[in-house]
Short mmCIF file of C-alpha atoms and ligand atoms in Angstrom, two decimals:
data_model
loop_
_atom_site.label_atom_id
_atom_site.label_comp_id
_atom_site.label_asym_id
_atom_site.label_seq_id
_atom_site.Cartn_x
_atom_site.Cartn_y
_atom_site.Cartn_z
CA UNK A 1 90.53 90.94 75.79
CA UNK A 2 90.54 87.33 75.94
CA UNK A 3 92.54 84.90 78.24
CA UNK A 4 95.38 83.00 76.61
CA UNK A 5 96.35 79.77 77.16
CA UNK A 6 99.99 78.89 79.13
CA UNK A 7 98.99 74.86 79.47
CA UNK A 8 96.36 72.70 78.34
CA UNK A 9 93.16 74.48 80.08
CA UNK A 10 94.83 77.01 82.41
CA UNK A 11 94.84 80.42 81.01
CA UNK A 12 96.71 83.66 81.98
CA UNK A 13 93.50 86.11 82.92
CA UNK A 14 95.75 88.66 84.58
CA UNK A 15 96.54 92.63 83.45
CA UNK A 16 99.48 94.84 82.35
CA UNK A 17 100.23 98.29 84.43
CA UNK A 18 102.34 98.96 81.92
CA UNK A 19 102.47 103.04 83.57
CA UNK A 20 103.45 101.75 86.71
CA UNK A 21 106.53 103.55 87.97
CA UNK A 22 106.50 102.96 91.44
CA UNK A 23 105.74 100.25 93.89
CA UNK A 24 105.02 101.31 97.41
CA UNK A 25 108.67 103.29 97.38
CA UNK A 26 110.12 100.86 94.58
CA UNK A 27 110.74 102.39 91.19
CA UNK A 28 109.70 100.22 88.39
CA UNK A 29 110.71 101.23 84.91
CA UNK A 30 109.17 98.47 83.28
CA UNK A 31 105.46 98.65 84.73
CA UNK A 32 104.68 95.47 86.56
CA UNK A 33 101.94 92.73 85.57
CA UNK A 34 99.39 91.36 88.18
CA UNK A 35 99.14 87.77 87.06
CA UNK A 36 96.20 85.68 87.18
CA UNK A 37 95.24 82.33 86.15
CA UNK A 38 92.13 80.27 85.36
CA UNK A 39 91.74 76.61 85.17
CA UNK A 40 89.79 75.56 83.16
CA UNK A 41 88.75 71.92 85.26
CA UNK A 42 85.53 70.28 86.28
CA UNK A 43 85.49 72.93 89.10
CA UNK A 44 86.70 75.85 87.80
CA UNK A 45 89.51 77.63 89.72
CA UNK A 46 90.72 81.00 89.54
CA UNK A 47 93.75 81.48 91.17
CA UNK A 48 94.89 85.18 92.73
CA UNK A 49 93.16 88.37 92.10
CA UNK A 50 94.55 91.95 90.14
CA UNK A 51 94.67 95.62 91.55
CA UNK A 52 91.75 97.11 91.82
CA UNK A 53 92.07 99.74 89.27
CA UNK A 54 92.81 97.11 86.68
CA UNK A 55 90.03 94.54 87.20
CA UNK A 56 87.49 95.03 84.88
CA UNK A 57 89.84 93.99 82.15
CA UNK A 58 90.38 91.00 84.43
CA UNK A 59 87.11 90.50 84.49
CA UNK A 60 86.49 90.49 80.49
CA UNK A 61 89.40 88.02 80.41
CA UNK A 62 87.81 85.45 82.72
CA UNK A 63 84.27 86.25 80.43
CA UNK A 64 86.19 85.25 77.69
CA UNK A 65 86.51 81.73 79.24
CA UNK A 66 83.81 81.28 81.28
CA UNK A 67 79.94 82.30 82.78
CA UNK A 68 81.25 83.36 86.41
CA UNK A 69 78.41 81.62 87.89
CA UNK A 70 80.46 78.58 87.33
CA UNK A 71 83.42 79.21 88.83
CA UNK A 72 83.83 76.61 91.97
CA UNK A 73 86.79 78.83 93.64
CA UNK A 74 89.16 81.54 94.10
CA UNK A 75 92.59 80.93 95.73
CA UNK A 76 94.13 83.54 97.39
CA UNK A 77 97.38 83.09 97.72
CA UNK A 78 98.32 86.72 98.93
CA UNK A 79 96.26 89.61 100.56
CA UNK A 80 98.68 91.84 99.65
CA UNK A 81 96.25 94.71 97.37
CA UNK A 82 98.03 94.23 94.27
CA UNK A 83 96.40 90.67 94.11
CA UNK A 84 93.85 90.94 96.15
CA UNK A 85 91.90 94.32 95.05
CA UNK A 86 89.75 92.74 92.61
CA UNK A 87 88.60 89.96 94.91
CA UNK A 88 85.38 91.88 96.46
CA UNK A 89 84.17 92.53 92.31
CA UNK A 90 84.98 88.88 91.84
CA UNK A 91 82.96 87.66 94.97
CA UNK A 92 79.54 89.77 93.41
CA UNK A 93 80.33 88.37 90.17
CA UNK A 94 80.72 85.37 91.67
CA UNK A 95 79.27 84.37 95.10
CA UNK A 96 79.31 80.80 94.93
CA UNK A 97 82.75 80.34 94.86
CA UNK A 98 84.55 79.18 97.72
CA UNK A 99 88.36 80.93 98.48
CA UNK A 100 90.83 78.56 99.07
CA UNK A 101 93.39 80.56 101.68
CA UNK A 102 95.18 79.50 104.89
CA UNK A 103 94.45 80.87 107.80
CA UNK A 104 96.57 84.02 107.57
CA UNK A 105 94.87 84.75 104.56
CA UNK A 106 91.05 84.43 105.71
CA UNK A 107 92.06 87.36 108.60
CA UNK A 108 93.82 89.22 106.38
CA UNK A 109 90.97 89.58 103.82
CA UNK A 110 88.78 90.01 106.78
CA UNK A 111 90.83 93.12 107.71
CA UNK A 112 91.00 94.66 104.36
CA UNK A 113 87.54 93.83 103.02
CA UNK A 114 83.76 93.60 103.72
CA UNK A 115 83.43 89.76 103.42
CA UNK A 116 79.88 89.46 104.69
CA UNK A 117 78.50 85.78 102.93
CA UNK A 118 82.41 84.44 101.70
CA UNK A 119 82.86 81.02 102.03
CA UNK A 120 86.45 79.49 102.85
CA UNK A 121 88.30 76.39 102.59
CA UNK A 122 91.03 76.49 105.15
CA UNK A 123 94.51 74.85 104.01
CA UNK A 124 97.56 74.21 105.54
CA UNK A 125 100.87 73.19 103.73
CA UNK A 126 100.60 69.50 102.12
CA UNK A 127 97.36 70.13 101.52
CA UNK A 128 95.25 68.88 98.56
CA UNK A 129 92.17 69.85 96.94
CA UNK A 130 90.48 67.78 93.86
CA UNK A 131 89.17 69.97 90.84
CA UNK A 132 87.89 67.08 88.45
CA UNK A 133 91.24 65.98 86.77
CA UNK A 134 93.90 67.83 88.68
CA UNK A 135 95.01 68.08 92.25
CA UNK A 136 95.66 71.13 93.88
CA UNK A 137 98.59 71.33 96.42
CA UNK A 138 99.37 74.02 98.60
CA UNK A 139 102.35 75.15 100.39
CA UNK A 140 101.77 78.11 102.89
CA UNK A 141 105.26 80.61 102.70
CA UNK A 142 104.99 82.65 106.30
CA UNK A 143 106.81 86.07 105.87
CA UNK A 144 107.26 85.24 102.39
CA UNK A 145 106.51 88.26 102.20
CA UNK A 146 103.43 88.62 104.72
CA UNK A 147 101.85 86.52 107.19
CA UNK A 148 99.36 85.13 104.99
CA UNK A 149 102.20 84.11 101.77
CA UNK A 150 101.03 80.74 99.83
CA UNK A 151 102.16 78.88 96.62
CA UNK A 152 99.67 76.59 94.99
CA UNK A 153 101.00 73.51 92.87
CA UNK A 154 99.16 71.97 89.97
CA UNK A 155 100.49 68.62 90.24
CA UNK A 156 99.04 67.15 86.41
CA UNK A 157 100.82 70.18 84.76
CA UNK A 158 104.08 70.32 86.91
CA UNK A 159 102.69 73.83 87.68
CA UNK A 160 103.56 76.23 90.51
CA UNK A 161 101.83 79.38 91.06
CA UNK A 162 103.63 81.16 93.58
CA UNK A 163 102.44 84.35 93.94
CA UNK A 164 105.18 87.19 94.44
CA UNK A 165 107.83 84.53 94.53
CA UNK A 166 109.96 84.21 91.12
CA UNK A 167 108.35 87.40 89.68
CA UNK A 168 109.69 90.60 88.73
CA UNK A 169 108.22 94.18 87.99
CA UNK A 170 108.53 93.69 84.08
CA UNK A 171 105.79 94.53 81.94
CA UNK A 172 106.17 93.31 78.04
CA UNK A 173 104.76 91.97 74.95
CA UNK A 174 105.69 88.77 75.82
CA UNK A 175 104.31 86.56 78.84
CA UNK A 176 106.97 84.09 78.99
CA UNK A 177 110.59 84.92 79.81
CA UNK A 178 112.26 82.53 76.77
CA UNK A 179 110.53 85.22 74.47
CA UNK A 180 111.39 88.26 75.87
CA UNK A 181 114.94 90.24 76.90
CA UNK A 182 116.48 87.82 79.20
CA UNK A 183 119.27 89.97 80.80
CA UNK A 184 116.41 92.99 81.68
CA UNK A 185 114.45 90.54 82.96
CA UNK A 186 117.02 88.41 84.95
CA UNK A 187 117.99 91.43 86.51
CA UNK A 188 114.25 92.73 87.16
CA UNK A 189 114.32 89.30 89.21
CA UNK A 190 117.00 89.66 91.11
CA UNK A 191 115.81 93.70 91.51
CA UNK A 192 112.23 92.45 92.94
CA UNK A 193 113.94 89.99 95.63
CA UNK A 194 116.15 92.64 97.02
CA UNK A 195 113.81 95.08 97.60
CA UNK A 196 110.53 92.73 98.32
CA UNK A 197 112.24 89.44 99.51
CA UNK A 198 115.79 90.69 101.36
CA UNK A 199 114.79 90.24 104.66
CA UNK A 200 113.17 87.34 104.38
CA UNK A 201 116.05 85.15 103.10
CA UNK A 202 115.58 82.44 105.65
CA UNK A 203 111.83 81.78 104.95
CA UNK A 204 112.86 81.57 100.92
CA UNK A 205 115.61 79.11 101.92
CA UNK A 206 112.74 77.24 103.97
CA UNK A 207 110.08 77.12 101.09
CA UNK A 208 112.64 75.60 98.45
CA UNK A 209 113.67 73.13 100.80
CA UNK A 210 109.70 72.58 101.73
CA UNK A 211 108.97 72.15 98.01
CA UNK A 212 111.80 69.37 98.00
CA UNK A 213 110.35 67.91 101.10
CA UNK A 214 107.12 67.85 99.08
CA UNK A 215 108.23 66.12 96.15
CA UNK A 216 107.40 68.49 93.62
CA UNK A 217 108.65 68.12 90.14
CA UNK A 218 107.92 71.42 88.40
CA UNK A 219 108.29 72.22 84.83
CA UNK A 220 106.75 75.83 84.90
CA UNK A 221 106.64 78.71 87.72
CA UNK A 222 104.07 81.27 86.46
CA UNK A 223 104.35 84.28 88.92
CA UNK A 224 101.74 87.10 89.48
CA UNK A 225 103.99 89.39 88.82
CA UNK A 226 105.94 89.70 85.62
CA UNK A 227 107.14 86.50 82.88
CA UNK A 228 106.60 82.70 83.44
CA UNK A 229 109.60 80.54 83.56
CA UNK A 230 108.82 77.88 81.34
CA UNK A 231 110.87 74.42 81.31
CA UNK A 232 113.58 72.44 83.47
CA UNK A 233 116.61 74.79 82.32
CA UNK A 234 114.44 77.92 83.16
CA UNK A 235 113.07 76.72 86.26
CA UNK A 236 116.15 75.60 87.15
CA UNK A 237 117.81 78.81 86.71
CA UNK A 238 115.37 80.85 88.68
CA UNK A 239 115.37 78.15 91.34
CA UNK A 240 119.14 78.36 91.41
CA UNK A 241 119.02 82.30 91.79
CA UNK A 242 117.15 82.26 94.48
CA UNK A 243 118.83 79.69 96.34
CA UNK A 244 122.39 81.88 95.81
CA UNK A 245 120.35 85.31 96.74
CA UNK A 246 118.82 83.36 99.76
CA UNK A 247 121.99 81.80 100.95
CA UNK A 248 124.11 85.52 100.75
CA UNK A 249 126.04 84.04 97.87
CA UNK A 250 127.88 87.23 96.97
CA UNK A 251 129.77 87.48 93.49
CA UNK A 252 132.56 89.77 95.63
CA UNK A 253 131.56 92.93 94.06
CA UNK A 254 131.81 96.46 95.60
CA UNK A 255 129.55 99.33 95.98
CA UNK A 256 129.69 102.59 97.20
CA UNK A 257 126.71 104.71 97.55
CA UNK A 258 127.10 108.51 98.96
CA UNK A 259 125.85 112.02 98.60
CA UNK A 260 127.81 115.13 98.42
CA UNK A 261 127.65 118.85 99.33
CA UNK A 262 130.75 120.21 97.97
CA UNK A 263 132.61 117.32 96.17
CA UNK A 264 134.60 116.32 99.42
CA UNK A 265 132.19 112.87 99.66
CA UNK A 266 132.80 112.70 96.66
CA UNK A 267 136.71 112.44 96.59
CA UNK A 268 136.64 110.01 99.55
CA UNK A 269 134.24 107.94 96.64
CA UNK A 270 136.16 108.11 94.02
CA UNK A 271 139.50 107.32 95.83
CA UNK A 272 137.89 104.12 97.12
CA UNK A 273 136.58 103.17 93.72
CA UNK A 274 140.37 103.60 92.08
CA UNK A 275 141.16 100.94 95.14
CA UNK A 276 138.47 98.44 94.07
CA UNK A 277 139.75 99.21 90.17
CA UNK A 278 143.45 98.89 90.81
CA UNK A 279 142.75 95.35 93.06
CA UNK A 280 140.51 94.11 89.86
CA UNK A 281 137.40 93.69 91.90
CA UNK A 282 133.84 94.81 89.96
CA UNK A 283 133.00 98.09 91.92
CA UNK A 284 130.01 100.51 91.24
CA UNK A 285 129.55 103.88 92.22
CA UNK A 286 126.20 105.30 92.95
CA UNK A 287 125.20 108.81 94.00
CA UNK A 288 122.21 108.80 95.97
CA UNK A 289 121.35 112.12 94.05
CA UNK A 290 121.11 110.66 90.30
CA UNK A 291 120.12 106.84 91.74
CA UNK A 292 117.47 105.55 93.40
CA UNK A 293 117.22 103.52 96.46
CA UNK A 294 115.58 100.78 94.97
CA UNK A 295 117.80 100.93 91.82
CA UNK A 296 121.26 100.62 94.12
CA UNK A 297 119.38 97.96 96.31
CA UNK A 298 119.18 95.80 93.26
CA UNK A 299 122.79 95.44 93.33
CA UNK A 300 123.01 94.14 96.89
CA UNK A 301 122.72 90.41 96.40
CA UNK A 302 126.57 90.74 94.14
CA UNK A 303 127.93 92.80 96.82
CA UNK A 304 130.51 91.69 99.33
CA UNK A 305 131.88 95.36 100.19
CA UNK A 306 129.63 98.35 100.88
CA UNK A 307 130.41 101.49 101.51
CA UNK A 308 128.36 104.53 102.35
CA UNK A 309 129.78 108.02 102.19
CA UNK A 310 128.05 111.18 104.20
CA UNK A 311 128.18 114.75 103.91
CA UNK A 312 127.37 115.99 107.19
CA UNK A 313 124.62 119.12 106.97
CA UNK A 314 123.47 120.53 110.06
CA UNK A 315 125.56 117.97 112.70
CA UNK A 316 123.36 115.27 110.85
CA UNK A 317 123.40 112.84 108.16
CA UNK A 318 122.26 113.90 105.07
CA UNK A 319 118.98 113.14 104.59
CA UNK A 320 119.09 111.46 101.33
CA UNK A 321 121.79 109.13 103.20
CA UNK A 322 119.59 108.76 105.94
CA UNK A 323 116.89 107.52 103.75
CA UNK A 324 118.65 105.40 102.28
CA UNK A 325 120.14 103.35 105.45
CA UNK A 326 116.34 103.41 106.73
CA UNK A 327 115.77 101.81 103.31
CA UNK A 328 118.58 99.16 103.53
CA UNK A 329 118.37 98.46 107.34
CA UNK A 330 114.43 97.72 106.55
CA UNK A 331 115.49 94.89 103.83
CA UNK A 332 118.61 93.55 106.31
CA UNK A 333 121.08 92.42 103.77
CA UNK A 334 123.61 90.52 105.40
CA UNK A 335 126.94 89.24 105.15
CA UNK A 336 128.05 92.12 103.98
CA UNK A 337 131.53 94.14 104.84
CA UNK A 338 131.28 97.58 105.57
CA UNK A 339 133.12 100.96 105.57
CA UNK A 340 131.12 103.71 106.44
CA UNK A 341 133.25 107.16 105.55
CA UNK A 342 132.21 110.92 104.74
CA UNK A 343 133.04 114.84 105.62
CA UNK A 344 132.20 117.03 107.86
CA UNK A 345 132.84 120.94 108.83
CA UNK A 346 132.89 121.32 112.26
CA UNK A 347 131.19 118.29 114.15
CA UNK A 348 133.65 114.91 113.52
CA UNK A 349 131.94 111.55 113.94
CA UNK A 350 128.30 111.55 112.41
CA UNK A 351 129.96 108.52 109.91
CA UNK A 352 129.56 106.83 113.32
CA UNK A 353 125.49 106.80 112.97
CA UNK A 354 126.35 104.80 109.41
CA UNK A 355 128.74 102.40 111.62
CA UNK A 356 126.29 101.32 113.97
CA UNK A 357 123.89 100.48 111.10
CA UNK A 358 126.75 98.29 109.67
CA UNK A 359 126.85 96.40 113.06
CA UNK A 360 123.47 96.06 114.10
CA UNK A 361 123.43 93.90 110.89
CA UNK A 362 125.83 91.65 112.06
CA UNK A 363 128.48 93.03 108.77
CA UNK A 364 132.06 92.95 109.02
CA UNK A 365 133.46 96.43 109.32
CA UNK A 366 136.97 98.41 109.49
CA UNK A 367 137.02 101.94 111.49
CA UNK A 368 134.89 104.64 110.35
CA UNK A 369 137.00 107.14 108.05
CA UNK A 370 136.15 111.28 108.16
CA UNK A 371 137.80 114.04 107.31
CA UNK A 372 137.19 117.91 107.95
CA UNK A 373 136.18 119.63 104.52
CA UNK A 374 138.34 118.89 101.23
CA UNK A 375 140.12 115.70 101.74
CA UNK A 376 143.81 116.74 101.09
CA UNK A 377 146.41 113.92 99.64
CA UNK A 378 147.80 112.92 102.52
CA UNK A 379 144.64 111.98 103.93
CA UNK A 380 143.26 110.34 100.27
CA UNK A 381 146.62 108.40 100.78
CA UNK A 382 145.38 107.18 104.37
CA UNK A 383 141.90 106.32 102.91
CA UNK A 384 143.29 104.41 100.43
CA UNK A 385 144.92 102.32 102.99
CA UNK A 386 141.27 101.93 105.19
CA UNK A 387 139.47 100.27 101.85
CA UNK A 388 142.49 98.02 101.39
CA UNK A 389 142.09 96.76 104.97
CA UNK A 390 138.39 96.41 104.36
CA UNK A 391 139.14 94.21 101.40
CA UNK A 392 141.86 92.42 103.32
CA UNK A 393 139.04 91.27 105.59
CA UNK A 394 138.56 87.40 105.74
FE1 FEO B 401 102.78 91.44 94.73
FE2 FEO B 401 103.21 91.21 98.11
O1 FEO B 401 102.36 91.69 96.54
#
């Protein structure tokens, strides 16, 4: 397994899970890559490390290149273990090197590994660091997704390396996006920031305007995870994304996600999906026992109506409802508009636990909407009317 070449002397050395079909809760049907990258430069670099399970085929790709003896450092741009579990094999191999980190990223490797004898250079944003012919730049990305979140810019090869940022859990063939299926991977993209990035919109918002700030012209974003975006129309188009998904840019779609018992959820679901049909607004309907969390999460960022549906079991929420507003209230999606409805048999009100969700988000909401057992016409008729006053909301 050799390294390949993405620019001039800066090779992809990173692996392919390609059986990966979860990510700490997140279901991946592609597999997901751990991208790494070597340059190739009077002091060789390495930038970002693999999961440990995978690294001895990073290893022979870096061989491939270069004795490790000579490599001059290791940037860590996330401790995070999917990038940073082949670091301690790398540091044996190679115990000269020096990691480049921030701050964040020095504790956080402290705390995960035994780092007896590793030497650190400390950076802060704006930071440089020569390699022989190219200039490093980094920009540290707080809570982008962890305390310790870093991009590193290659300023000779208009070349950021951002870590998680841009990436998506897609493994393929291919390692650049203009090769391989665009739409799966576009939507992979837009899957990874709503359930990695979602509650973390302001930071993104703060790192694109930081890399403005910094003057960076950038005409490829190779990510650790997933396909490199190569060129001004594809950087531009993943730049673009994120600045819409940041900002709560909705595309005024609807979603309803529920659970049902006995169908009566179910009715209340289907009734407010003929209202979103009949008013000509994109609505998707998504039982929380055939779909998964993280699939229905993906959808978030075109939303501008949710609503959740309950079957009440035991004077509770169901649990797989439950589970999933623990899921969503984690990842804070906001702007939203909300209608929380569902069914019940003998205690009213439980929708109300959904409600309060809704509004410690800060979301837009009508009245909650339940009914006792099989939701007859008359009260389908007065549903109807609750989701037209949720889409009459301004
Ligand atoms: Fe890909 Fe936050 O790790």
């Amino acid at each position: 397994m050799n390294g390949i070449e993405i620019k001039k002397d800066v090779y992809w050395v990173g692996v392919k899970d390609w059986n990966l079909k979860e990510f700490h809760g997140y279901t991946t049907p592609y597999g997901s890559t751990y991208n790494s990258y070597l340059i190739m430069d009077e002091k060789i670099t390495l930038v970002d490390g693999v999961k440990h399970y995978l690294a001895h085929e990073q290893i022979e790709r870096i061989k491939s290149l270069t004795d490790f003896s000579k490599i001059a450092y290791i940037v860590v741009n996330h401790v995070e273990m999917d990038h940073s579990g082949s670091i301690p094999e790398l540091m044996k191999l190679a115990p000269q090197a020096k990691i480049i980190t921030n701050n964040a990223g020095k504790m956080a490797l402290e705390a995960h590994f035994d780092t007896t004898g590793w030497q650190y250079e400390i950076i802060k944003t704006g930071d440089s660091v020569s390699i022989g012919k190219r200039t490093l730049t980094f920009m540290t990305t707080p809570m982008l997704h962890w305390p310790d979140s870093m991009m590193t810019y290659v300023k000779e090869d208009k070349l950021l390396l951002p870590n998680d940022g841009f990436g998506q859990h897609y493994c393929s063939g291919e390692l650049f996006f203009k090769d391989a299926k665009k739409d799966i991977v576009l939507q992979e993209a837009q899957s990874y920031f709503a359930n990695i990035l979602y509650p973390y919109c302001a930071q993104a918002e703060k790192a694109l305007q930081t890399a403005g700030d910094l003057g960076l012209d950038i005409e490829m974003i190779a990510p650790s995870h997933g396909l490199i975006w190569s060129g001004k129309e594809e950087v531009n188009l993943i730049l673009g994304l994120y600045a819409r998904w940041a900002s709560g840019q909705h595309k005024g779609e609807a979603i309803i996600v529920y659970d049902t018992m006995w169908g009566a959820t179910e009715k209340l679901a289907e009734t407010a999906m003929g209202v979103f049909q009949d008013a000509g607004i994109p609505v998707r309907k998504c039982c929380l026992r055939f779909k998964d969390v993280s699939e229905i999460i993906a959808h978030f960022p075109d939303a501008e109506y949710v609503l959740i549906g309950n079957p009440t079991l035991n004077n509770q929420l169901f649990p797989r409802v439950a589970g999933f507003l623990t899921y969503m209230k984690g990842l804070a999606p906001k702007g939203k508009k909300g209608l929380a409805f569902g069914s019940y048999g003998w205690k009213a009100g439980v929708v109300n636990q959904i409600q309060e969700v809704f509004e410690g988000l800060g979301w837009q909401t009508v009245a909650p909407f339940d009914e006792k057992y099989t939701p007859k016409s008359d009260v389908l008729d007065r549903f109807k009317e609750r989701v037209k006053e949720l889409i009459a909301l301004k």
